[in-house]
GROMACS .gro file of C-alpha atoms in nm:
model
  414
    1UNK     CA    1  10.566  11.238   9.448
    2UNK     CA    2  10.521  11.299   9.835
    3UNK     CA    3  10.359  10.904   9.894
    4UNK     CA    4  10.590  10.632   9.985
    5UNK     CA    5  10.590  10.395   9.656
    6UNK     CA    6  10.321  10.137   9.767
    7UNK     CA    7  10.361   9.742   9.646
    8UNK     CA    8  10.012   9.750   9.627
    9UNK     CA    9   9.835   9.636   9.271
   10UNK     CA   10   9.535   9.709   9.101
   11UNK     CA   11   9.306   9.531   8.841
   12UNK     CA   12   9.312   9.698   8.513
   13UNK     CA   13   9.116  10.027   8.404
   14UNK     CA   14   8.763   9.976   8.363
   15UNK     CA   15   8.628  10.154   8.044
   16UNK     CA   16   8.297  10.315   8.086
   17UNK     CA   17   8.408  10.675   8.249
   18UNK     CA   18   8.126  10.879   8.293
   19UNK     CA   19   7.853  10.691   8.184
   20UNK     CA   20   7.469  10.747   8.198
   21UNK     CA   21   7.232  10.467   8.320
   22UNK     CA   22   6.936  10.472   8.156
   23UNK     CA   23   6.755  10.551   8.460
   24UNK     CA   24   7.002  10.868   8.448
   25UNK     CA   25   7.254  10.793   8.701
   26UNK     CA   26   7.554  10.944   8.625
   27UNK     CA   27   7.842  10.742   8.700
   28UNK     CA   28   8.189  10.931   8.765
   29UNK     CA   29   8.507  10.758   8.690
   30UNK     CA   30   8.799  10.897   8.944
   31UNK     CA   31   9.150  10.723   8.913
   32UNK     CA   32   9.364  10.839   9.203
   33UNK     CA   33   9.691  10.709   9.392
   34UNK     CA   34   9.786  10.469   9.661
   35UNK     CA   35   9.926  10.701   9.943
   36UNK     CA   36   9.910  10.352  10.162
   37UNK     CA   37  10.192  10.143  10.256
   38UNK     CA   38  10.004   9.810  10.363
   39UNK     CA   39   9.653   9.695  10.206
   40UNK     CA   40   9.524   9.809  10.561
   41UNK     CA   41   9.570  10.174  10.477
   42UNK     CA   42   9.527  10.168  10.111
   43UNK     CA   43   9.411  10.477   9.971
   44UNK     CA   44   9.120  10.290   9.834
   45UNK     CA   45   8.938  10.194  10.136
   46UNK     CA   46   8.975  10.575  10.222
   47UNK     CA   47   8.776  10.672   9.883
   48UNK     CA   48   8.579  10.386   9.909
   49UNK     CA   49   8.437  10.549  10.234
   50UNK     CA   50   8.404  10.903  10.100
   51UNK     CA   51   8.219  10.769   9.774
   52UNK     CA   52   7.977  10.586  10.009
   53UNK     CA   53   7.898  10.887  10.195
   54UNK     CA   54   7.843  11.099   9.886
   55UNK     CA   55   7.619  10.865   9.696
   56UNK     CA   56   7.463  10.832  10.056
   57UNK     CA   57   7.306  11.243  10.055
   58UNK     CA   58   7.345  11.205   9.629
   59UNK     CA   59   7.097  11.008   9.467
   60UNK     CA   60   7.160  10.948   9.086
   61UNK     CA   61   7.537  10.987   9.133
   62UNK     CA   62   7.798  10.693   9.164
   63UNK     CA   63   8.120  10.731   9.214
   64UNK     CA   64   8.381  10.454   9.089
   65UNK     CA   65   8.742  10.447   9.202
   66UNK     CA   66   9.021  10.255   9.098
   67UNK     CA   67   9.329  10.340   9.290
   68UNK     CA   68   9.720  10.222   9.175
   69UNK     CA   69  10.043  10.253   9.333
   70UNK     CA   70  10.278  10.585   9.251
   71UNK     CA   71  10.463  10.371   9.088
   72UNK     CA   72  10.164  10.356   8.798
   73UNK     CA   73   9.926  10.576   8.838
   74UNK     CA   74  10.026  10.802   8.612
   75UNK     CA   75  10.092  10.587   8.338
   76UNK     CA   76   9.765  10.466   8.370
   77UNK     CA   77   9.611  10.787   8.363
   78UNK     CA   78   9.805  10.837   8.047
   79UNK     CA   79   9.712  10.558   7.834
   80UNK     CA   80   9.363  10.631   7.929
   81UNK     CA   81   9.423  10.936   7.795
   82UNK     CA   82   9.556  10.809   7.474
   83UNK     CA   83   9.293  10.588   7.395
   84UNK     CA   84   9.037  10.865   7.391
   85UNK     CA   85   8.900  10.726   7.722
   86UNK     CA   86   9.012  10.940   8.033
   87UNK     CA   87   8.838  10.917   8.349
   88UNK     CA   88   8.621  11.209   8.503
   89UNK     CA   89   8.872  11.254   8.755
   90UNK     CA   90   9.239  11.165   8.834
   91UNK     CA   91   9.452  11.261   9.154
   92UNK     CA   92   9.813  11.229   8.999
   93UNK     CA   93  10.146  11.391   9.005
   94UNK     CA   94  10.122  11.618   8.707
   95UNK     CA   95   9.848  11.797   8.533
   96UNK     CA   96   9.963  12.098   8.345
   97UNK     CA   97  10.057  11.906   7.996
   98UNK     CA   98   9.647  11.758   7.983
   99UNK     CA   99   9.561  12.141   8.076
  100UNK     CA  100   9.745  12.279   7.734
  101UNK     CA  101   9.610  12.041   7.532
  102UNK     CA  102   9.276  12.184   7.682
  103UNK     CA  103   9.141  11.847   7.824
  104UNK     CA  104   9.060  12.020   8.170
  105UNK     CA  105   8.803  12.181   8.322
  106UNK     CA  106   8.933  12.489   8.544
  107UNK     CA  107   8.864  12.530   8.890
  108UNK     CA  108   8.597  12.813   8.795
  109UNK     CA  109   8.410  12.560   8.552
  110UNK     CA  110   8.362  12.300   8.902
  111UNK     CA  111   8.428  12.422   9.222
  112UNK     CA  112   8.205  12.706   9.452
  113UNK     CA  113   8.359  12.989   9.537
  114UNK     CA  114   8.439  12.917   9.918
  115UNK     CA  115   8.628  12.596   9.799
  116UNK     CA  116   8.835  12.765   9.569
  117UNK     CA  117   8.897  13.069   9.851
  118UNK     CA  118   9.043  12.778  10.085
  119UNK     CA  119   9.336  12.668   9.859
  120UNK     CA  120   9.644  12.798  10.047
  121UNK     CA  121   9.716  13.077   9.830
  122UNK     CA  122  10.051  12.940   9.689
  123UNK     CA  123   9.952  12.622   9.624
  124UNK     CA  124   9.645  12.727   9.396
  125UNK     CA  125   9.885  12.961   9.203
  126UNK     CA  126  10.147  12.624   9.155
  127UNK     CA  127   9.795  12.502   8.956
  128UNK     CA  128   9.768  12.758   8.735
  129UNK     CA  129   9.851  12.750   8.327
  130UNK     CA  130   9.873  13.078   8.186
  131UNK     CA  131   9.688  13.235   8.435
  132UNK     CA  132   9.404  12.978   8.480
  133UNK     CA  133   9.410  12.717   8.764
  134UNK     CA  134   9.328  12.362   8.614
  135UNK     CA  135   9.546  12.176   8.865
  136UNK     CA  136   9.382  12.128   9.208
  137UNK     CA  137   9.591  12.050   9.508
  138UNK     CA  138   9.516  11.767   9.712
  139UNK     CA  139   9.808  11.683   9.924
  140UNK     CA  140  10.098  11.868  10.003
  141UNK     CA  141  10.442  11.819  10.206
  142UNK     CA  142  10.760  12.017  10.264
  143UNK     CA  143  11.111  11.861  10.367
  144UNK     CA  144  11.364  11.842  10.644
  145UNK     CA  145  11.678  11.658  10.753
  146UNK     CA  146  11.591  11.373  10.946
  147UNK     CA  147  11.834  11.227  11.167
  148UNK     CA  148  11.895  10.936  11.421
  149UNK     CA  149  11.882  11.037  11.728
  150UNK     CA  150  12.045  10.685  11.904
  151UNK     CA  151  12.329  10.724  11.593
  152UNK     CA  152  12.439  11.108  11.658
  153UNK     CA  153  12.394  11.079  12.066
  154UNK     CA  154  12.654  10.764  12.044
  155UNK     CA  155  12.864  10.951  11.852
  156UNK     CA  156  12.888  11.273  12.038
  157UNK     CA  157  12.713  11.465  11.733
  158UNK     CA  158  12.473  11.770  11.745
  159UNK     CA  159  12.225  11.802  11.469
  160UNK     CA  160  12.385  12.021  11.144
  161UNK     CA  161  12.316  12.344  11.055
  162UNK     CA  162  12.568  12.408  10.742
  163UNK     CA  163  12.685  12.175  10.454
  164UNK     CA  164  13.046  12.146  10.612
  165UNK     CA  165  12.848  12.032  10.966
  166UNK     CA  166  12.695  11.793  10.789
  167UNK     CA  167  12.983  11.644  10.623
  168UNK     CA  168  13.175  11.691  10.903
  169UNK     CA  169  12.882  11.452  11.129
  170UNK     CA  170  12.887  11.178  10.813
  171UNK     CA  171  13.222  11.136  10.865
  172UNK     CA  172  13.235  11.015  11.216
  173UNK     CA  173  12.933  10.852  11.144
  174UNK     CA  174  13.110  10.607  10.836
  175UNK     CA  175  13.364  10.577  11.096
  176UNK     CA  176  13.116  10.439  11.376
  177UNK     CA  177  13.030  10.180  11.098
  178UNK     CA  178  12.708  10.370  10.988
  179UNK     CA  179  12.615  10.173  10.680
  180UNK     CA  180  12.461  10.464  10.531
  181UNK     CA  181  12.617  10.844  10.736
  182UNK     CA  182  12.393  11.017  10.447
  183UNK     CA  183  12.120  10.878  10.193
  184UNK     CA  184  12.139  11.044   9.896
  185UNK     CA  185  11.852  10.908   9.675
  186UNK     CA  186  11.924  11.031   9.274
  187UNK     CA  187  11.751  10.697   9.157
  188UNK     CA  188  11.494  10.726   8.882
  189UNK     CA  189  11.204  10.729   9.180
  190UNK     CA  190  11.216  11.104   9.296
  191UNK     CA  191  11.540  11.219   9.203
  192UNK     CA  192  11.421  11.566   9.112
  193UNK     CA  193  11.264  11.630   9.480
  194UNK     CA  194  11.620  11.553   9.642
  195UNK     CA  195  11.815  11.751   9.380
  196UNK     CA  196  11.584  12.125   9.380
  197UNK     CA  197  11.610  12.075   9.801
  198UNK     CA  198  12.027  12.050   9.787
  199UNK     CA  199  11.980  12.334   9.450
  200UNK     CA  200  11.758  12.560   9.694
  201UNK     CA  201  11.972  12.504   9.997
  202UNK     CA  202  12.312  12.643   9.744
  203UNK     CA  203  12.095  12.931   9.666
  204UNK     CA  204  11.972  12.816   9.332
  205UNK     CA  205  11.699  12.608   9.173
  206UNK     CA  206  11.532  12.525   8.874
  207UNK     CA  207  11.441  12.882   8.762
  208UNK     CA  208  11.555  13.217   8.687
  209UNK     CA  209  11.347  13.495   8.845
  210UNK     CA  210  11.156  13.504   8.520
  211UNK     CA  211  11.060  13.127   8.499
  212UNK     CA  212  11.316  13.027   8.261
  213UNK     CA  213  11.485  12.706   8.344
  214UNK     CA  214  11.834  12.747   8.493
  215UNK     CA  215  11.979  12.427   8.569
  216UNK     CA  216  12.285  12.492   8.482
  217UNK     CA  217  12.347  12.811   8.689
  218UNK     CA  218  12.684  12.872   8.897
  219UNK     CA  219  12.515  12.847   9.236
  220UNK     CA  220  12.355  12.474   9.125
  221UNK     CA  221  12.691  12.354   8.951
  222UNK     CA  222  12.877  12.480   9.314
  223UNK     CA  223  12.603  12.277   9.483
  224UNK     CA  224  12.680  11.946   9.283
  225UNK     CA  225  13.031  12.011   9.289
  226UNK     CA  226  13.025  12.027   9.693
  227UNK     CA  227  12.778  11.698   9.639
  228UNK     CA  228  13.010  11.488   9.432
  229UNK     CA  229  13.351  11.597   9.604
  230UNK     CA  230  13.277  11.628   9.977
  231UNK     CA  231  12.993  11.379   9.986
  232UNK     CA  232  13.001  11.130   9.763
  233UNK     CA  233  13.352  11.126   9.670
  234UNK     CA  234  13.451  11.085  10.018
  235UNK     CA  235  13.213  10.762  10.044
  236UNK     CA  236  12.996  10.895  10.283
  237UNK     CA  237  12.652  10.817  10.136
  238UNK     CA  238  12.650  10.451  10.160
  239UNK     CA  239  12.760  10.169   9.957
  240UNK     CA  240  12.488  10.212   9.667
  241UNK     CA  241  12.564  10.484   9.401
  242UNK     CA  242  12.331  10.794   9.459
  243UNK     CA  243  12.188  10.726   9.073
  244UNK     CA  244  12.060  10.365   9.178
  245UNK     CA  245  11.974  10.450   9.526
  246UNK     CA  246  11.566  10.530   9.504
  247UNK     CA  247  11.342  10.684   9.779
  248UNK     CA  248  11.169  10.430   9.900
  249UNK     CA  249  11.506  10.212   9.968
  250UNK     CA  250  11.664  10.530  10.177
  251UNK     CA  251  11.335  10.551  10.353
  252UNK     CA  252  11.313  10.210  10.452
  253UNK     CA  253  11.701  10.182  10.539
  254UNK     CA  254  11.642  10.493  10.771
  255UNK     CA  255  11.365  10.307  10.920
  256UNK     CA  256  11.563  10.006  11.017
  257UNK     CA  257  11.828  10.204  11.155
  258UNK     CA  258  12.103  10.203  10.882
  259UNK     CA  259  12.098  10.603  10.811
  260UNK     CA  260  12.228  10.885  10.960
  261UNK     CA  261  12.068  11.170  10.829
  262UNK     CA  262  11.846  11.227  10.505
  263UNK     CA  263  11.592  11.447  10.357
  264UNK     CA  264  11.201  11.329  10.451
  265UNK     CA  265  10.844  11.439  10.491
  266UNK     CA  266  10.620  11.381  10.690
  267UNK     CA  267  10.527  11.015  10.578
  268UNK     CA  268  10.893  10.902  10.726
  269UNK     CA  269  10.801  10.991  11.106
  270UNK     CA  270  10.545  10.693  11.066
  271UNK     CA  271  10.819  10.455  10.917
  272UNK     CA  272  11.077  10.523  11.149
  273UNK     CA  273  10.793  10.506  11.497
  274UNK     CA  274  10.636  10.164  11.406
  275UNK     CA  275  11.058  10.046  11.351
  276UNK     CA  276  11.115  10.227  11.706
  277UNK     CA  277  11.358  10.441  11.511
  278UNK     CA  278  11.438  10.775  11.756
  279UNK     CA  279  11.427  11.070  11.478
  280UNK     CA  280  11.474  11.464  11.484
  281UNK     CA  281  11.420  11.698  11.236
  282UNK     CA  282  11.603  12.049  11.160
  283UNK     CA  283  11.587  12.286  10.863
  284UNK     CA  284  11.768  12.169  10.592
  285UNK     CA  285  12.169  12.273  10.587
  286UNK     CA  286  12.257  12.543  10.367
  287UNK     CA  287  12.627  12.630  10.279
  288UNK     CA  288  12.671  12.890  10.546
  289UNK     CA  289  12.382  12.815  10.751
  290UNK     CA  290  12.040  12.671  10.791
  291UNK     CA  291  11.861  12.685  10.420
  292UNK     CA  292  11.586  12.977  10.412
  293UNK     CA  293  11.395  12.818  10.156
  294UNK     CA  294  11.242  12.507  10.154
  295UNK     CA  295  11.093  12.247   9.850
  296UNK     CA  296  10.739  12.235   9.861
  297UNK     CA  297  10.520  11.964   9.702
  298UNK     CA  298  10.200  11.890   9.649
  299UNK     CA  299   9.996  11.652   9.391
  300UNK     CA  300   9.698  11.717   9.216
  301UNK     CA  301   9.345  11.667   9.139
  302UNK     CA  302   9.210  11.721   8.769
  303UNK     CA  303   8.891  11.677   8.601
  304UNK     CA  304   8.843  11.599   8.259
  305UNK     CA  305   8.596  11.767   8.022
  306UNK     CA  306   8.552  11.456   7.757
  307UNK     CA  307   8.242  11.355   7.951
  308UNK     CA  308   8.083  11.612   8.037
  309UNK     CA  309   7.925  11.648   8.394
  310UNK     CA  310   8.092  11.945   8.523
  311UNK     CA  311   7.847  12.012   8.790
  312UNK     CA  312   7.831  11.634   8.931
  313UNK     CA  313   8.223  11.666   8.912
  314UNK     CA  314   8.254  11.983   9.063
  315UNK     CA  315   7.936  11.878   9.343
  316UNK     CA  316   8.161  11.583   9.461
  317UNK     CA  317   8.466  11.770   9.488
  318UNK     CA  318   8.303  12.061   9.698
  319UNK     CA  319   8.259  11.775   9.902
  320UNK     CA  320   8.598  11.620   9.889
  321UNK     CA  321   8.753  11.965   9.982
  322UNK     CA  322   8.516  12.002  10.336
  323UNK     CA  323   8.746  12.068  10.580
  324UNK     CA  324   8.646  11.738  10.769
  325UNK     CA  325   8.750  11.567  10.472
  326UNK     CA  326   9.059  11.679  10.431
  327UNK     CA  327   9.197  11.705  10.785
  328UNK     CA  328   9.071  11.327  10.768
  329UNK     CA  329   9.298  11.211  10.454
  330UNK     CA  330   9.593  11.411  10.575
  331UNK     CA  331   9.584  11.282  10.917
  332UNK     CA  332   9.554  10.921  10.737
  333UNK     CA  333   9.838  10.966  10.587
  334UNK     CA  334  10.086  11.253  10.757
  335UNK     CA  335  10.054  11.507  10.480
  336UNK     CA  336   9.959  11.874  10.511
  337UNK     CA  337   9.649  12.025  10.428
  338UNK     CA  338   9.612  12.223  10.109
  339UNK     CA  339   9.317  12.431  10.262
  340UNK     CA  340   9.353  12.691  10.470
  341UNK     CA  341   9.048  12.620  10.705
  342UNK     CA  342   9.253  12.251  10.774
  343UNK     CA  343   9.590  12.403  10.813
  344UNK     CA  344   9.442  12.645  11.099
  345UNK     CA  345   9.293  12.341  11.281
  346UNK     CA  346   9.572  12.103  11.249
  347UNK     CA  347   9.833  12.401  11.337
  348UNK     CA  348   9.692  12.424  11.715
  349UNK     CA  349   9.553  12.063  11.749
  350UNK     CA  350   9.792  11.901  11.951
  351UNK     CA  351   9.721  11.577  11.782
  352UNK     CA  352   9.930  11.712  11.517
  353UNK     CA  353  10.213  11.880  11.666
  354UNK     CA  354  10.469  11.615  11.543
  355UNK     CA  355  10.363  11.817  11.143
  356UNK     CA  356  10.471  12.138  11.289
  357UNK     CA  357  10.817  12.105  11.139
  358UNK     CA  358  10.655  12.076  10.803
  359UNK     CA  359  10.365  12.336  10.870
  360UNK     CA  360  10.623  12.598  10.963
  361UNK     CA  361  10.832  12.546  10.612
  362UNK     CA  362  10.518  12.563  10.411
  363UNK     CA  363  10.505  12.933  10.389
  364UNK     CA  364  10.874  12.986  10.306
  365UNK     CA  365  10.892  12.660  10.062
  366UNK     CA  366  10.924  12.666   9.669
  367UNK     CA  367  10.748  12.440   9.445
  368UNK     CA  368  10.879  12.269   9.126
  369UNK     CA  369  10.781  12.468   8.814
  370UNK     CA  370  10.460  12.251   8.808
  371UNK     CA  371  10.252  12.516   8.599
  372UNK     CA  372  10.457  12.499   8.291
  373UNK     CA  373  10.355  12.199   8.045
  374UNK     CA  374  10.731  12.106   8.014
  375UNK     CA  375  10.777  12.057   8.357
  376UNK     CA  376  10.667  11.681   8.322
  377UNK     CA  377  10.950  11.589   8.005
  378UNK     CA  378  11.209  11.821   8.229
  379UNK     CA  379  11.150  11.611   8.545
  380UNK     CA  380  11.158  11.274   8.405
  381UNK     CA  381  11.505  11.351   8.262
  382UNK     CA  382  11.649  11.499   8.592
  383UNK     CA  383  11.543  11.183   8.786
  384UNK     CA  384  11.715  10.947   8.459
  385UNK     CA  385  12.027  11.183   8.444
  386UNK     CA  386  12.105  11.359   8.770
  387UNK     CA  387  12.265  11.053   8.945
  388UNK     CA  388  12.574  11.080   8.704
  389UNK     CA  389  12.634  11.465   8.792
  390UNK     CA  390  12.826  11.320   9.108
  391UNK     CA  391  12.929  10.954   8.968
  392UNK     CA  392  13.319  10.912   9.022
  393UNK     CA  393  13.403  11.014   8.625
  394UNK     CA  394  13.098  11.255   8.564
  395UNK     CA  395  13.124  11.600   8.537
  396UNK     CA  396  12.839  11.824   8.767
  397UNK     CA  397  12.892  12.087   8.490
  398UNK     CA  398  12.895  11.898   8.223
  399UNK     CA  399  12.548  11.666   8.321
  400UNK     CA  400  12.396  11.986   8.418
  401UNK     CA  401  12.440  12.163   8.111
  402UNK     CA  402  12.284  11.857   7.898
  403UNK     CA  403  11.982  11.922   8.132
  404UNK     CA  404  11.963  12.290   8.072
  405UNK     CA  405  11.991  12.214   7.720
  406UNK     CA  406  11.677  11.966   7.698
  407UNK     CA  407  11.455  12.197   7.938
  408UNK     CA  408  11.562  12.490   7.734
  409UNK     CA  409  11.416  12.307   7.443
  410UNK     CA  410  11.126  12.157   7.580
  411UNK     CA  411  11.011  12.490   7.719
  412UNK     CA  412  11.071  12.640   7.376
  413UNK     CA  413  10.779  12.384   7.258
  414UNK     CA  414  10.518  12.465   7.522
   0.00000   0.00000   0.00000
């Protein structure tokens, strides 16, 4: 979800999760993903390091970790699942459909108290199933508009503020041969993280007050409308189609210079520095002025009850969650901290002042309707079916109603 895709492969899944020695070591299984662009800052060598300093202080207690690109991990997790064999721990995109079918341990069952008091408050309550929190955040990231600051200066622009400023820039940038004036990235990678920040910058969303899915509401038909009409249809987002352009591609394009403006977090800034790509970031344009609400993300760590060892599980993860630890892995990899102890220190360290941007939209951002189990089946469609709301002979109103319809259903089932 908030990673860049890595390349990087792993070997296959080891069987074994969990397993007593029969000197009685307990060996935990954790599965987790690749946050790592390059095998130099693989997220492996990062847990490889941590599990060597727990077993270190921990005698009795291994810790084995397999790590797999976005792009896998959590299929992996998945068909471990299936088979009756799913590791002690996996740090993954979704959790809430495991926690229904009660495979979980909750936060209470593992963590101490002060561990579970650090959670920023909102992000803890995004992990929570009926009332229970089973999902543990362990990374989190917000979004802005990032722009080139060599394309606008050239061309006379100032950053946008509204939808009709930003329209208004793309055009004179497609006309001072920008090969991209906006990325739009409705590809099957993340299409649902680019269409709820345009839904919450119309003034809609995914949900009704209530939690009900409302995909298909006037204020997130308007948005498409404006998308597919004064964007798209006017050629200013490039010369692939917004349904096959994924992510990672608009990323990369905006870190060779090719894009004007597009919706990043943090993980971009890196991309576009080590290209020597000048960037700035604003709010995200709303219709009539900068967008109040932001999308919030975060992924997840969850622990799985079919072997046992709650209080090995929940031991290690105390110590995952020190705040040393995870101002460490967010540094690593430009991603906010989900504790609040971190997000104090890396709020006045000037070491991280270029995550300001993203630390100030935390408070005020949304997250995707994570908690509810059909949250996973709703997503996956979105980022299959979104593309065509603003394809040349697609209706917005038409592709957003077939959504509503299968989340309406699927919610229906939880």
């Amino acid at each position: 979800m908030i990673a860049v895709a890595s390349a990087l492969g792993m070997t296959a899944v080891l069987g074994g999760c969990g397993l007593t020695g029969s000197s009685g070591e307990v060996t935990l299984k954790l599965v987790a993903a690749d946050y790592g662009n390059s095998t130099q800052n693989s997220s492996q060598k990062y847990w490889d390091k941590l599990a060597r300093q727990y077993e270190s202080k921990h005698e009795g207690v291994k810790i084995d970790v397999d790590v797999y690109s976005w792009n896998d991990v959590d299929s992996k997790v998945r068909k471990m699942v299936d088979a009756g064999d799913p590791p002690d721990m996996a740090q993954i995109g979704a959790y809430s459909d495991y926690a229904a079918k009660g495979l979980l341990y909750s936060a209470d069952d593992l963590l101490s108290i002060p561990t579970q008091a650090d959670f920023v408050s909102q992000l803890a309550q995004a992990g929570e199933v009926r009332g229970v929190q089973y999902g543990l955040p362990f990374a989190a990231s917000t979004r802005v508009l990032f722009y080139n600051k060599s394309l606008f200066s050239r061309a006379g622009l100032d950053a946008p503020k509204t939808w009709n400023d930003l329209a208004a820039d793309a055009e004179t940038l497609k006309a001072a041969g920008v090969k991209y004036p906006y990325a739009l990235p409705l590809g099957p990678e993340e299409a649902q993280a680019e269409t709820m920040q345009w839904l919450l910058s119309g003034g809609g969303g995914y949900t009704a007050a209530g939690g009900s899915y409302a995909i298909d509401s006037q204020e997130n038909v308007d948005t498409f409308t404006w998308l597919k009409n004064d964007l798209v249809g006017k050629g200013l987002t490039g010369p692939v189609a917004p349904g096959k352009l994924n992510r990672a591609t608009a990323f990369a394009a905006f870190a060779a210079g090719d894009v004007g403006m597009l919706n990043g977090h943090p993980s971009l800034m890196k991309m576009a520095a080590e290209k020597g790509v000048k960037y700035g970031m604003v709010p995200m344009p709303g219709a009539d002025g900068p967008s109040e609400v932001s999308m919030g993300v975060a992924d997840w760590m969850a622990a799985f009850r079919k072997n046992g060892h709650a209080d090995q599980i929940g031991d290690f993860l105390d110590f995952v969650y020190d705040k040393k630890n995870v101002l460490d892995f967010s540094r690593e990899y430009d991603l906010l901290p989900v504790t609040t102890s971190a997000s104090q220190v890396m709020s006045g360290a000037e070491q991280d002042a270029a995550l300001k941007p993203f630390l100030d939209e935390l408070p005020v951002s949304e997250l995707p309707p994570v908690g509810q189990t059909s949250w996973a089946q709703v997503s996956a469609d979105i980022k299959q079916r979104i593309g065509q709301a603003v394809a040349p002979d697609s209706s917005p109103t038409s592709v957003l109603n077939q959504l509503q319809a299968t989340a309406s259903s699927a919610q229906l089932a939880e």
